[in-house]
mmCIF file of C-alpha atoms in Angstrom:
data_model
loop_
_atom_site.group_PDB
_atom_site.id
_atom_site.type_symbol
_atom_site.label_atom_id
_atom_site.label_comp_id
_atom_site.label_asym_id
_atom_site.label_seq_id
_atom_site.Cartn_x
_atom_site.Cartn_y
_atom_site.Cartn_z
ATOM 1 C CA MET A 1 73.325 -31.560 -51.200
ATOM 2 C CA ALA A 2 76.871 -31.908 -49.888
ATOM 3 C CA HIS A 3 75.952 -29.923 -46.807
ATOM 4 C CA THR A 4 72.943 -30.159 -44.550
ATOM 5 C CA LEU A 5 71.386 -27.669 -42.185
ATOM 6 C CA SER A 6 72.404 -29.894 -39.267
ATOM 7 C CA ASP A 7 76.050 -29.801 -40.367
ATOM 8 C CA THR A 8 75.985 -26.018 -40.628
ATOM 9 C CA ILE A 9 74.145 -25.467 -37.353
ATOM 10 C CA ASP A 10 76.389 -27.855 -35.439
ATOM 11 C CA ALA A 11 79.486 -26.090 -36.751
ATOM 12 C CA HIS A 12 78.471 -22.443 -36.632
ATOM 13 C CA ALA A 13 75.124 -21.781 -35.009
ATOM 14 C CA PRO A 14 74.345 -24.142 -32.163
ATOM 15 C CA LEU A 15 71.278 -22.986 -30.277
ATOM 16 C CA LYS A 16 70.042 -23.856 -26.835
ATOM 17 C CA ILE A 17 67.210 -22.988 -24.506
ATOM 18 C CA VAL A 18 68.575 -21.285 -21.396
ATOM 19 C CA SER A 19 66.598 -21.053 -18.159
ATOM 20 C CA LEU A 20 66.800 -17.630 -16.531
ATOM 21 C CA ARG A 21 65.383 -15.820 -13.515
ATOM 22 C CA PRO A 22 62.622 -15.417 -12.625
ATOM 23 C CA GLU A 23 61.772 -19.071 -13.164
ATOM 24 C CA ASN A 24 59.104 -18.304 -15.768
ATOM 25 C CA LEU A 25 61.734 -16.724 -18.055
ATOM 26 C CA ALA A 26 63.954 -18.478 -20.609
ATOM 27 C CA ALA A 27 65.815 -17.587 -23.777
ATOM 28 C CA ILE A 28 66.394 -19.240 -27.107
ATOM 29 C CA ASP A 29 70.102 -18.514 -27.345
ATOM 30 C CA PHE A 30 71.675 -18.282 -30.803
ATOM 31 C CA ARG A 31 75.305 -17.540 -31.597
ATOM 32 C CA VAL A 32 74.904 -16.707 -35.301
ATOM 33 C CA MET A 33 71.132 -16.747 -35.686
ATOM 34 C CA LYS A 34 71.133 -15.646 -39.324
ATOM 35 C CA VAL A 35 72.715 -18.942 -40.404
ATOM 36 C CA PHE A 36 69.178 -20.366 -40.372
ATOM 37 C CA PRO A 37 67.735 -18.019 -43.033
ATOM 38 C CA ALA A 38 71.011 -17.857 -44.969
ATOM 39 C CA PHE A 39 71.126 -21.632 -45.338
ATOM 40 C CA ASN A 40 67.418 -21.903 -46.152
ATOM 41 C CA ILE A 41 67.536 -19.181 -48.824
ATOM 42 C CA ILE A 42 70.642 -20.561 -50.551
ATOM 43 C CA GLU A 43 69.747 -24.238 -50.284
ATOM 44 C CA SER A 44 66.203 -23.588 -51.577
ATOM 45 C CA GLY A 45 67.596 -21.643 -54.522
ATOM 46 C CA LEU A 46 69.958 -24.486 -55.385
ATOM 47 C CA ARG A 47 67.077 -26.968 -55.220
ATOM 48 C CA ASP A 48 64.683 -24.979 -57.407
ATOM 49 C CA GLY A 49 67.330 -23.896 -59.909
ATOM 50 C CA THR A 50 67.262 -20.151 -59.256
ATOM 51 C CA ILE A 51 70.816 -20.511 -57.942
ATOM 52 C CA SER A 52 73.506 -22.579 -59.670
ATOM 53 C CA SER A 53 77.180 -23.242 -59.056
ATOM 54 C CA ASN A 54 77.991 -20.258 -61.295
ATOM 55 C CA THR A 55 75.699 -17.799 -59.504
ATOM 56 C CA THR A 56 77.098 -14.753 -57.736
ATOM 57 C CA ILE A 57 75.056 -13.931 -54.620
ATOM 58 C CA VAL A 58 74.625 -10.357 -53.370
ATOM 59 C CA GLU A 59 73.089 -9.030 -50.166
ATOM 60 C CA THR A 60 72.853 -5.795 -48.205
ATOM 61 C CA SER A 61 73.941 -6.247 -44.604
ATOM 62 C CA SER A 62 76.302 -4.786 -42.034
ATOM 63 C CA GLY A 63 75.875 -7.517 -39.452
ATOM 64 C CA THR A 64 75.325 -11.187 -38.864
ATOM 65 C CA MET A 65 73.421 -11.859 -42.099
ATOM 66 C CA ALA A 66 76.606 -10.929 -43.957
ATOM 67 C CA LEU A 67 78.603 -13.353 -41.837
ATOM 68 C CA ALA A 68 75.971 -16.091 -42.123
ATOM 69 C CA LEU A 69 75.839 -15.810 -45.913
ATOM 70 C CA ALA A 70 79.634 -15.892 -46.070
ATOM 71 C CA ILE A 71 79.608 -19.132 -44.060
ATOM 72 C CA VAL A 72 76.921 -20.743 -46.219
ATOM 73 C CA CYS A 73 78.252 -19.537 -49.588
ATOM 74 C CA MET A 74 81.740 -20.749 -48.697
ATOM 75 C CA GLN A 75 80.338 -24.203 -47.940
ATOM 76 C CA PHE A 76 78.466 -24.290 -51.262
ATOM 77 C CA SER A 77 81.403 -22.727 -53.205
ATOM 78 C CA LEU A 78 79.341 -19.713 -54.275
ATOM 79 C CA ARG A 79 80.680 -16.216 -54.912
ATOM 80 C CA LEU A 80 79.272 -13.591 -52.525
ATOM 81 C CA HIS A 81 79.308 -9.790 -52.527
ATOM 82 C CA ILE A 82 78.116 -7.923 -49.429
ATOM 83 C CA PHE A 83 77.009 -4.286 -49.559
ATOM 84 C CA GLY A 84 77.332 -2.709 -46.151
ATOM 85 C CA ASP A 85 78.398 0.451 -44.370
ATOM 86 C CA ARG A 86 80.847 1.522 -41.680
ATOM 87 C CA ALA A 87 78.789 -0.361 -39.083
ATOM 88 C CA ILE A 88 80.748 -3.422 -40.251
ATOM 89 C CA GLU A 89 83.608 -3.509 -37.778
ATOM 90 C CA PRO A 90 87.078 -4.156 -39.264
ATOM 91 C CA ALA A 91 87.303 -7.541 -37.534
ATOM 92 C CA LEU A 92 83.955 -8.674 -38.944
ATOM 93 C CA LYS A 93 84.902 -7.408 -42.396
ATOM 94 C CA ARG A 94 88.144 -9.401 -42.260
ATOM 95 C CA THR A 95 86.278 -12.526 -41.152
ATOM 96 C CA ILE A 96 83.788 -12.236 -44.020
ATOM 97 C CA GLU A 97 86.565 -11.645 -46.549
ATOM 98 C CA GLU A 98 88.590 -14.591 -45.221
ATOM 99 C CA LEU A 99 85.575 -16.760 -46.020
ATOM 100 C CA GLY A 100 85.878 -15.668 -49.652
ATOM 101 C CA ALA A 101 83.268 -12.910 -49.891
ATOM 102 C CA GLU A 102 83.843 -9.368 -51.134
ATOM 103 C CA VAL A 103 82.638 -6.493 -48.966
ATOM 104 C CA HIS A 104 81.617 -3.136 -50.460
ATOM 105 C CA LEU A 105 81.102 -0.245 -48.028
ATOM 106 C CA VAL A 106 78.881 2.657 -49.021
ATOM 107 C CA GLU A 107 79.917 6.152 -47.975
ATOM 108 C CA ALA A 108 77.536 6.637 -45.071
ATOM 109 C CA THR A 109 77.891 6.718 -41.325
ATOM 110 C CA ALA A 110 76.234 4.083 -39.163
ATOM 111 C CA SER A 111 73.554 6.529 -38.029
ATOM 112 C CA ASP A 112 72.581 7.934 -41.442
ATOM 113 C CA ALA A 113 68.807 7.663 -41.804
ATOM 114 C CA ASN A 114 69.039 6.442 -45.405
ATOM 115 C CA VAL A 115 71.993 4.093 -45.022
ATOM 116 C CA GLN A 116 70.057 0.974 -46.022
ATOM 117 C CA GLN A 117 68.668 2.701 -49.094
ATOM 118 C CA LEU A 118 72.211 3.702 -50.105
ATOM 119 C CA ARG A 119 73.360 0.114 -49.678
ATOM 120 C CA LYS A 120 70.421 -1.126 -51.745
ATOM 121 C CA THR A 121 71.163 1.348 -54.539
ATOM 122 C CA ALA A 122 74.783 0.178 -54.707
ATOM 123 C CA LEU A 123 73.644 -3.453 -54.736
ATOM 124 C CA LEU A 124 71.161 -2.873 -57.569
ATOM 125 C CA ASP A 125 73.814 -1.105 -59.629
ATOM 126 C CA PHE A 126 76.121 -4.095 -59.156
ATOM 127 C CA MET A 127 73.342 -6.464 -60.199
ATOM 128 C CA ASP A 128 72.707 -4.444 -63.370
ATOM 129 C CA ARG A 129 76.380 -4.681 -64.286
ATOM 130 C CA THR A 130 76.990 -8.347 -63.398
ATOM 131 C CA GLY A 131 73.705 -10.269 -63.424
ATOM 132 C CA ALA A 132 74.208 -11.320 -59.806
ATOM 133 C CA THR A 133 71.356 -12.828 -57.770
ATOM 134 C CA TRP A 134 70.062 -11.026 -54.687
ATOM 135 C CA SER A 135 69.295 -13.302 -51.738
ATOM 136 C CA ARG A 136 66.768 -10.673 -50.491
ATOM 137 C CA GLN A 137 66.851 -11.278 -46.751
ATOM 138 C CA TYR A 138 64.153 -8.634 -46.226
ATOM 139 C CA ASP A 139 61.602 -10.047 -48.661
ATOM 140 C CA ASN A 140 62.513 -13.704 -49.250
ATOM 141 C CA LEU A 141 59.953 -15.836 -47.428
ATOM 142 C CA GLY A 142 62.701 -18.394 -46.909
ATOM 143 C CA ASN A 143 63.870 -16.061 -44.144
ATOM 144 C CA HIS A 144 60.937 -16.435 -41.767
ATOM 145 C CA LEU A 145 60.172 -20.001 -42.911
ATOM 146 C CA SER A 146 63.638 -21.037 -41.717
ATOM 147 C CA TYR A 147 62.671 -20.657 -38.047
ATOM 148 C CA ALA A 148 60.572 -23.830 -37.859
ATOM 149 C CA ARG A 149 63.455 -25.816 -36.388
ATOM 150 C CA PRO A 150 64.326 -23.273 -33.638
ATOM 151 C CA ALA A 151 60.619 -22.956 -32.764
ATOM 152 C CA GLU A 152 60.260 -26.728 -32.502
ATOM 153 C CA GLN A 153 63.289 -26.953 -30.250
ATOM 154 C CA ALA A 154 62.017 -24.112 -28.047
ATOM 155 C CA ILE A 155 58.649 -25.807 -27.583
ATOM 156 C CA ARG A 156 60.241 -29.176 -26.905
ATOM 157 C CA HIS A 157 62.481 -27.788 -24.156
ATOM 158 C CA PHE A 158 60.380 -24.939 -22.712
ATOM 159 C CA GLY A 159 56.855 -26.233 -23.242
ATOM 160 C CA LYS A 160 54.028 -23.748 -23.539
ATOM 161 C CA ILE A 161 55.061 -20.219 -24.531
ATOM 162 C CA ASP A 162 52.754 -17.444 -23.360
ATOM 163 C CA ILE A 163 54.877 -14.459 -24.381
ATOM 164 C CA LEU A 164 57.586 -14.348 -27.057
ATOM 165 C CA VAL A 165 59.935 -11.337 -26.998
ATOM 166 C CA ALA A 166 62.106 -10.634 -30.058
ATOM 167 C CA THR A 167 63.990 -7.750 -31.610
ATOM 168 C CA VAL A 168 62.874 -6.823 -35.124
ATOM 169 C CA GLY A 169 65.022 -5.989 -38.149
ATOM 170 C CA SER A 170 63.967 -7.945 -41.230
ATOM 171 C CA GLY A 171 60.943 -9.450 -39.454
ATOM 172 C CA GLY A 172 62.239 -12.923 -40.229
ATOM 173 C CA SER A 173 62.974 -14.292 -36.770
ATOM 174 C CA SER A 174 60.146 -12.572 -34.874
ATOM 175 C CA CYS A 175 57.411 -13.401 -37.381
ATOM 176 C CA GLY A 176 58.897 -16.782 -38.262
ATOM 177 C CA LEU A 177 59.116 -18.000 -34.688
ATOM 178 C CA ALA A 178 55.646 -16.629 -33.910
ATOM 179 C CA ARG A 179 54.156 -18.366 -36.947
ATOM 180 C CA TYR A 180 55.262 -21.804 -35.784
ATOM 181 C CA CYS A 181 54.729 -21.288 -32.061
ATOM 182 C CA ARG A 182 51.170 -20.066 -32.636
ATOM 183 C CA ALA A 183 50.352 -23.272 -34.468
ATOM 184 C CA PHE A 184 50.481 -24.793 -30.963
ATOM 185 C CA PHE A 185 49.709 -21.737 -28.824
ATOM 186 C CA PRO A 186 47.447 -19.411 -30.843
ATOM 187 C CA GLU A 187 46.972 -17.023 -27.901
ATOM 188 C CA MET A 188 50.707 -16.482 -27.481
ATOM 189 C CA LYS A 189 51.615 -12.797 -27.334
ATOM 190 C CA LEU A 190 54.376 -11.513 -29.612
ATOM 191 C CA ILE A 191 56.342 -8.542 -28.291
ATOM 192 C CA GLY A 192 58.536 -6.760 -30.835
ATOM 193 C CA ILE A 193 61.503 -4.533 -30.000
ATOM 194 C CA ASP A 194 62.465 -1.683 -32.305
ATOM 195 C CA THR A 195 64.616 1.423 -31.898
ATOM 196 C CA PHE A 196 63.948 5.131 -32.374
ATOM 197 C CA GLY A 197 64.392 6.411 -35.931
ATOM 198 C CA SER A 198 63.398 3.055 -37.437
ATOM 199 C CA VAL A 199 60.455 2.974 -39.857
ATOM 200 C CA LEU A 200 59.331 -0.564 -38.957
ATOM 201 C CA PHE A 201 56.478 0.459 -36.674
ATOM 202 C CA GLY A 202 55.435 3.889 -37.839
ATOM 203 C CA GLN A 203 58.251 6.249 -36.952
ATOM 204 C CA PRO A 204 59.949 8.409 -39.606
ATOM 205 C CA ALA A 205 63.454 7.395 -40.636
ATOM 206 C CA GLY A 206 66.053 9.097 -38.495
ATOM 207 C CA ARG A 207 69.367 8.719 -36.724
ATOM 208 C CA ARG A 208 69.808 5.205 -35.302
ATOM 209 C CA ASP A 209 72.691 4.739 -32.936
ATOM 210 C CA LEU A 210 71.526 1.237 -32.025
ATOM 211 C CA ARG A 211 72.175 -1.224 -34.835
ATOM 212 C CA GLY A 212 71.271 -4.891 -35.220
ATOM 213 C CA LEU A 213 67.566 -4.100 -35.067
ATOM 214 C CA GLY A 214 65.340 -1.515 -36.710
ATOM 215 C CA ASN A 215 65.347 -0.567 -40.360
ATOM 216 C CA SER A 216 65.105 2.397 -42.705
ATOM 217 C CA ILE A 217 63.058 0.375 -45.217
ATOM 218 C CA LEU A 218 59.956 -1.784 -44.721
ATOM 219 C CA PRO A 219 60.766 -5.495 -45.258
ATOM 220 C CA GLY A 220 58.339 -7.905 -46.868
ATOM 221 C CA ASN A 221 58.994 -10.408 -44.067
ATOM 222 C CA LEU A 222 57.503 -8.067 -41.460
ATOM 223 C CA PHE A 223 53.862 -8.938 -40.738
ATOM 224 C CA HIS A 224 52.550 -6.196 -38.479
ATOM 225 C CA GLU A 225 49.361 -8.069 -37.639
ATOM 226 C CA ALA A 226 51.451 -10.651 -35.753
ATOM 227 C CA PHE A 227 52.461 -8.232 -32.966
ATOM 228 C CA ASP A 228 50.657 -7.559 -29.715
ATOM 229 C CA GLU A 229 52.997 -4.903 -28.301
ATOM 230 C CA ILE A 230 55.981 -2.919 -29.541
ATOM 231 C CA HIS A 231 58.819 -1.551 -27.428
ATOM 232 C CA TRP A 232 61.320 1.051 -28.603
ATOM 233 C CA LEU A 233 64.731 1.167 -26.912
ATOM 234 C CA GLY A 234 67.569 3.655 -27.236
ATOM 235 C CA ALA A 235 71.199 2.617 -27.654
ATOM 236 C CA ASN A 236 72.110 3.349 -24.035
ATOM 237 C CA GLU A 237 69.256 1.169 -22.758
ATOM 238 C CA ALA A 238 70.289 -1.752 -24.969
ATOM 239 C CA TYR A 239 73.988 -1.396 -24.166
ATOM 240 C CA GLN A 240 73.341 -1.291 -20.426
ATOM 241 C CA ALA A 241 70.973 -4.245 -20.776
ATOM 242 C CA ALA A 242 73.765 -6.287 -22.415
ATOM 243 C CA HIS A 243 75.919 -5.643 -19.350
ATOM 244 C CA GLN A 244 72.987 -6.498 -17.083
ATOM 245 C CA LEU A 245 72.478 -9.780 -18.934
ATOM 246 C CA HIS A 246 76.150 -10.624 -18.455
ATOM 247 C CA ARG A 247 76.159 -9.725 -14.748
ATOM 248 C CA GLU A 248 72.965 -11.598 -13.937
ATOM 249 C CA THR A 249 73.347 -14.709 -16.117
ATOM 250 C CA SER A 250 77.052 -14.880 -17.114
ATOM 251 C CA LEU A 251 75.894 -14.816 -20.775
ATOM 252 C CA ARG A 252 78.066 -12.335 -22.669
ATOM 253 C CA ARG A 253 75.921 -11.297 -25.602
ATOM 254 C CA GLY A 254 75.351 -8.330 -27.897
ATOM 255 C CA PRO A 255 72.983 -5.379 -27.347
ATOM 256 C CA THR A 256 70.112 -6.925 -29.303
ATOM 257 C CA SER A 257 70.193 -9.863 -26.897
ATOM 258 C CA GLY A 258 70.429 -7.373 -24.052
ATOM 259 C CA ALA A 259 67.357 -5.565 -25.357
ATOM 260 C CA ALA A 260 65.405 -8.824 -25.539
ATOM 261 C CA TYR A 261 66.475 -9.716 -21.995
ATOM 262 C CA LEU A 262 65.459 -6.324 -20.579
ATOM 263 C CA VAL A 263 61.978 -6.412 -22.085
ATOM 264 C CA ALA A 264 61.372 -10.131 -21.476
ATOM 265 C CA LYS A 265 62.397 -9.863 -17.824
ATOM 266 C CA TRP A 266 60.023 -6.907 -17.416
ATOM 267 C CA TYR A 267 57.137 -9.098 -18.617
ATOM 268 C CA ALA A 268 58.217 -12.149 -16.607
ATOM 269 C CA GLU A 269 58.311 -10.145 -13.378
ATOM 270 C CA ARG A 270 54.851 -8.686 -13.965
ATOM 271 C CA PHE A 271 53.091 -11.753 -15.342
ATOM 272 C CA THR A 272 54.425 -14.411 -13.009
ATOM 273 C CA LYS A 273 52.043 -17.107 -14.237
ATOM 274 C CA SER A 274 53.039 -16.593 -17.880
ATOM 275 C CA LYS A 275 55.989 -18.368 -19.462
ATOM 276 C CA VAL A 276 58.153 -15.811 -21.266
ATOM 277 C CA LEU A 277 60.694 -16.703 -23.962
ATOM 278 C CA ALA A 278 63.270 -14.154 -25.147
ATOM 279 C CA VAL A 279 65.203 -14.428 -28.409
ATOM 280 C CA PHE A 280 68.969 -13.815 -28.072
ATOM 281 C CA PRO A 281 70.209 -13.377 -31.652
ATOM 282 C CA ASP A 282 73.874 -12.450 -31.182
ATOM 283 C CA ASP A 283 77.000 -13.026 -29.138
ATOM 284 C CA SER A 284 79.471 -10.387 -27.947
ATOM 285 C CA ASN A 285 82.265 -10.836 -30.501
ATOM 286 C CA ARG A 286 81.383 -7.686 -32.453
ATOM 287 C CA TYR A 287 81.101 -5.559 -29.333
ATOM 288 C CA GLU A 288 84.255 -6.180 -27.317
ATOM 289 C CA HIS A 289 85.838 -2.937 -28.555
ATOM 290 C CA ASN A 290 82.791 -0.734 -28.034
ATOM 291 C CA VAL A 291 79.852 -1.849 -25.888
ATOM 292 C CA TYR A 292 82.120 -3.902 -23.596
ATOM 293 C CA ASP A 293 84.884 -1.279 -23.533
ATOM 294 C CA PRO A 294 84.343 1.095 -20.550
ATOM 295 C CA THR A 295 86.501 3.787 -22.159
ATOM 296 C CA TRP A 296 84.453 3.756 -25.365
ATOM 297 C CA MET A 297 81.194 3.791 -23.409
ATOM 298 C CA ARG A 298 82.248 6.811 -21.325
ATOM 299 C CA ALA A 299 83.631 8.681 -24.331
ATOM 300 C CA ASN A 300 80.306 8.291 -26.148
ATOM 301 C CA GLY A 301 78.167 9.288 -23.185
ATOM 302 C CA TYR A 302 76.642 5.891 -22.452
ATOM 303 C CA GLN A 303 76.054 5.687 -18.699
ATOM 304 C CA ALA A 304 73.967 3.303 -16.618
ATOM 305 C CA ALA A 305 72.601 6.209 -14.579
ATOM 306 C CA LEU A 306 71.052 7.708 -17.725
ATOM 307 C CA ALA A 307 69.329 4.521 -18.940
ATOM 308 C CA ALA A 308 65.572 4.111 -18.535
ATOM 309 C CA THR A 309 64.659 1.148 -16.338
ATOM 310 C CA GLU A 310 60.900 1.126 -17.004
ATOM 311 C CA PRO A 311 58.957 1.624 -20.247
ATOM 312 C CA VAL A 312 56.735 4.631 -20.793
ATOM 313 C CA LEU A 313 53.349 3.687 -22.264
ATOM 314 C CA VAL A 314 52.618 5.802 -25.346
ATOM 315 C CA HIS A 315 49.376 6.044 -27.311
ATOM 316 C CA HIS A 316 50.816 6.344 -30.800
ATOM 317 C CA PRO A 317 54.162 5.384 -32.410
ATOM 318 C CA LEU A 318 54.922 9.028 -33.098
ATOM 319 C CA HIS A 319 54.895 9.680 -29.338
ATOM 320 C CA ALA A 320 57.820 7.291 -28.729
ATOM 321 C CA ASP A 321 60.895 9.475 -28.676
ATOM 322 C CA SER A 322 63.624 8.391 -26.242
ATOM 323 C CA GLY A 323 64.678 5.961 -23.551
ATOM 324 C CA TRP A 324 62.255 3.048 -23.396
ATOM 325 C CA CYS A 325 58.690 3.269 -24.700
ATOM 326 C CA ARG A 326 55.959 0.713 -25.309
ATOM 327 C CA PHE A 327 52.768 0.697 -27.342
ATOM 328 C CA ASN A 328 49.769 -1.636 -27.575
ATOM 329 C CA TRP A 329 49.908 -2.708 -31.215
ATOM 330 C CA SER A 330 47.052 -5.217 -30.826
ATOM 331 C CA ARG A 331 47.736 -7.267 -33.987
ATOM 332 C CA ARG A 332 46.780 -4.428 -36.316
ATOM 333 C CA SER A 333 48.170 -3.453 -39.696
ATOM 334 C CA LEU A 334 50.547 -0.527 -39.970
ATOM 335 C CA THR A 335 47.854 1.493 -41.756
ATOM 336 C CA GLU A 336 45.302 0.824 -39.016
ATOM 337 C CA VAL A 337 47.705 1.929 -36.303
ATOM 338 C CA MET A 338 48.898 5.052 -38.084
ATOM 339 C CA ASP A 339 45.350 6.101 -39.056
ATOM 340 C CA ASP A 340 44.193 5.810 -35.461
ATOM 341 C CA GLN A 341 43.938 9.314 -34.042
ATOM 342 C CA PRO A 342 46.810 9.675 -31.546
ATOM 343 C CA ALA A 343 45.764 10.629 -28.054
ATOM 344 C CA PRO A 344 47.854 13.229 -26.211
ATOM 345 C CA ASN A 345 50.567 11.792 -23.967
#
């Protein structure tokens, strides 16, 4: 191949292990994390013949997977069509289009419960008309298999990992990193972070103000039995956590990284003999005109004084409703958890 993963990572997605406080806390810090699965999916397809130089690639995304695929498809001279929604900020849309991709926005607001289903329907209609190939970030095993290299680097620099904390959207990074880390540390705990209104861990689909994690469809790359605990965070909690991360570490990152920092620091402070690794999947470029804009934050009612600073332990996913909640998932299937009779809160 004309391009290698190392070339792509060095140019667009350098990652590093950052030591934080307390001293048992660190982060695997990505800038465009989704370059790993995007490259792996496309390069594997080119190797096995399911993708050729004449193939048109399609994907549903309103975030960094869209950008990552645009980067990779540009390097391999492949046509790309992205099906997203208004959560794609104008600047990100322009960046993707400048890389040669076409962006199609469905008529849905960012908080519509069925927005991902609407995007998928539009994508499937396009495939029927054009014969395009879907990269399938949610179900393609190349997604979670692509995290072997980041896991190896994390272990090499951080050593033993007792607790891994990751936000969950497609399930690729959380389950992929856990898969490889547990080959060395089988007792490692995996803590997943979701948001209210996401169906990933048993809640009904609903309004989701916090994007970049959560989902309105169940991805094939999500392996529920991998998780020990699940935390749900609201948008205000994640936005305030991004500011907290910046103030306390100088790392200016997006709200999904903020969410990972908030939860990982909570564990590190309580389990001082455990080494805790957080996954920071995004930088702040997409959020300078909203999350990092005090005027926008005030106008939308996001205030530090209103953000939960401790999680509330709930006894069933349906009891998690606002602020910051956590639940002992205990490496069970979704069916096992949902069939368990919920105890009153």
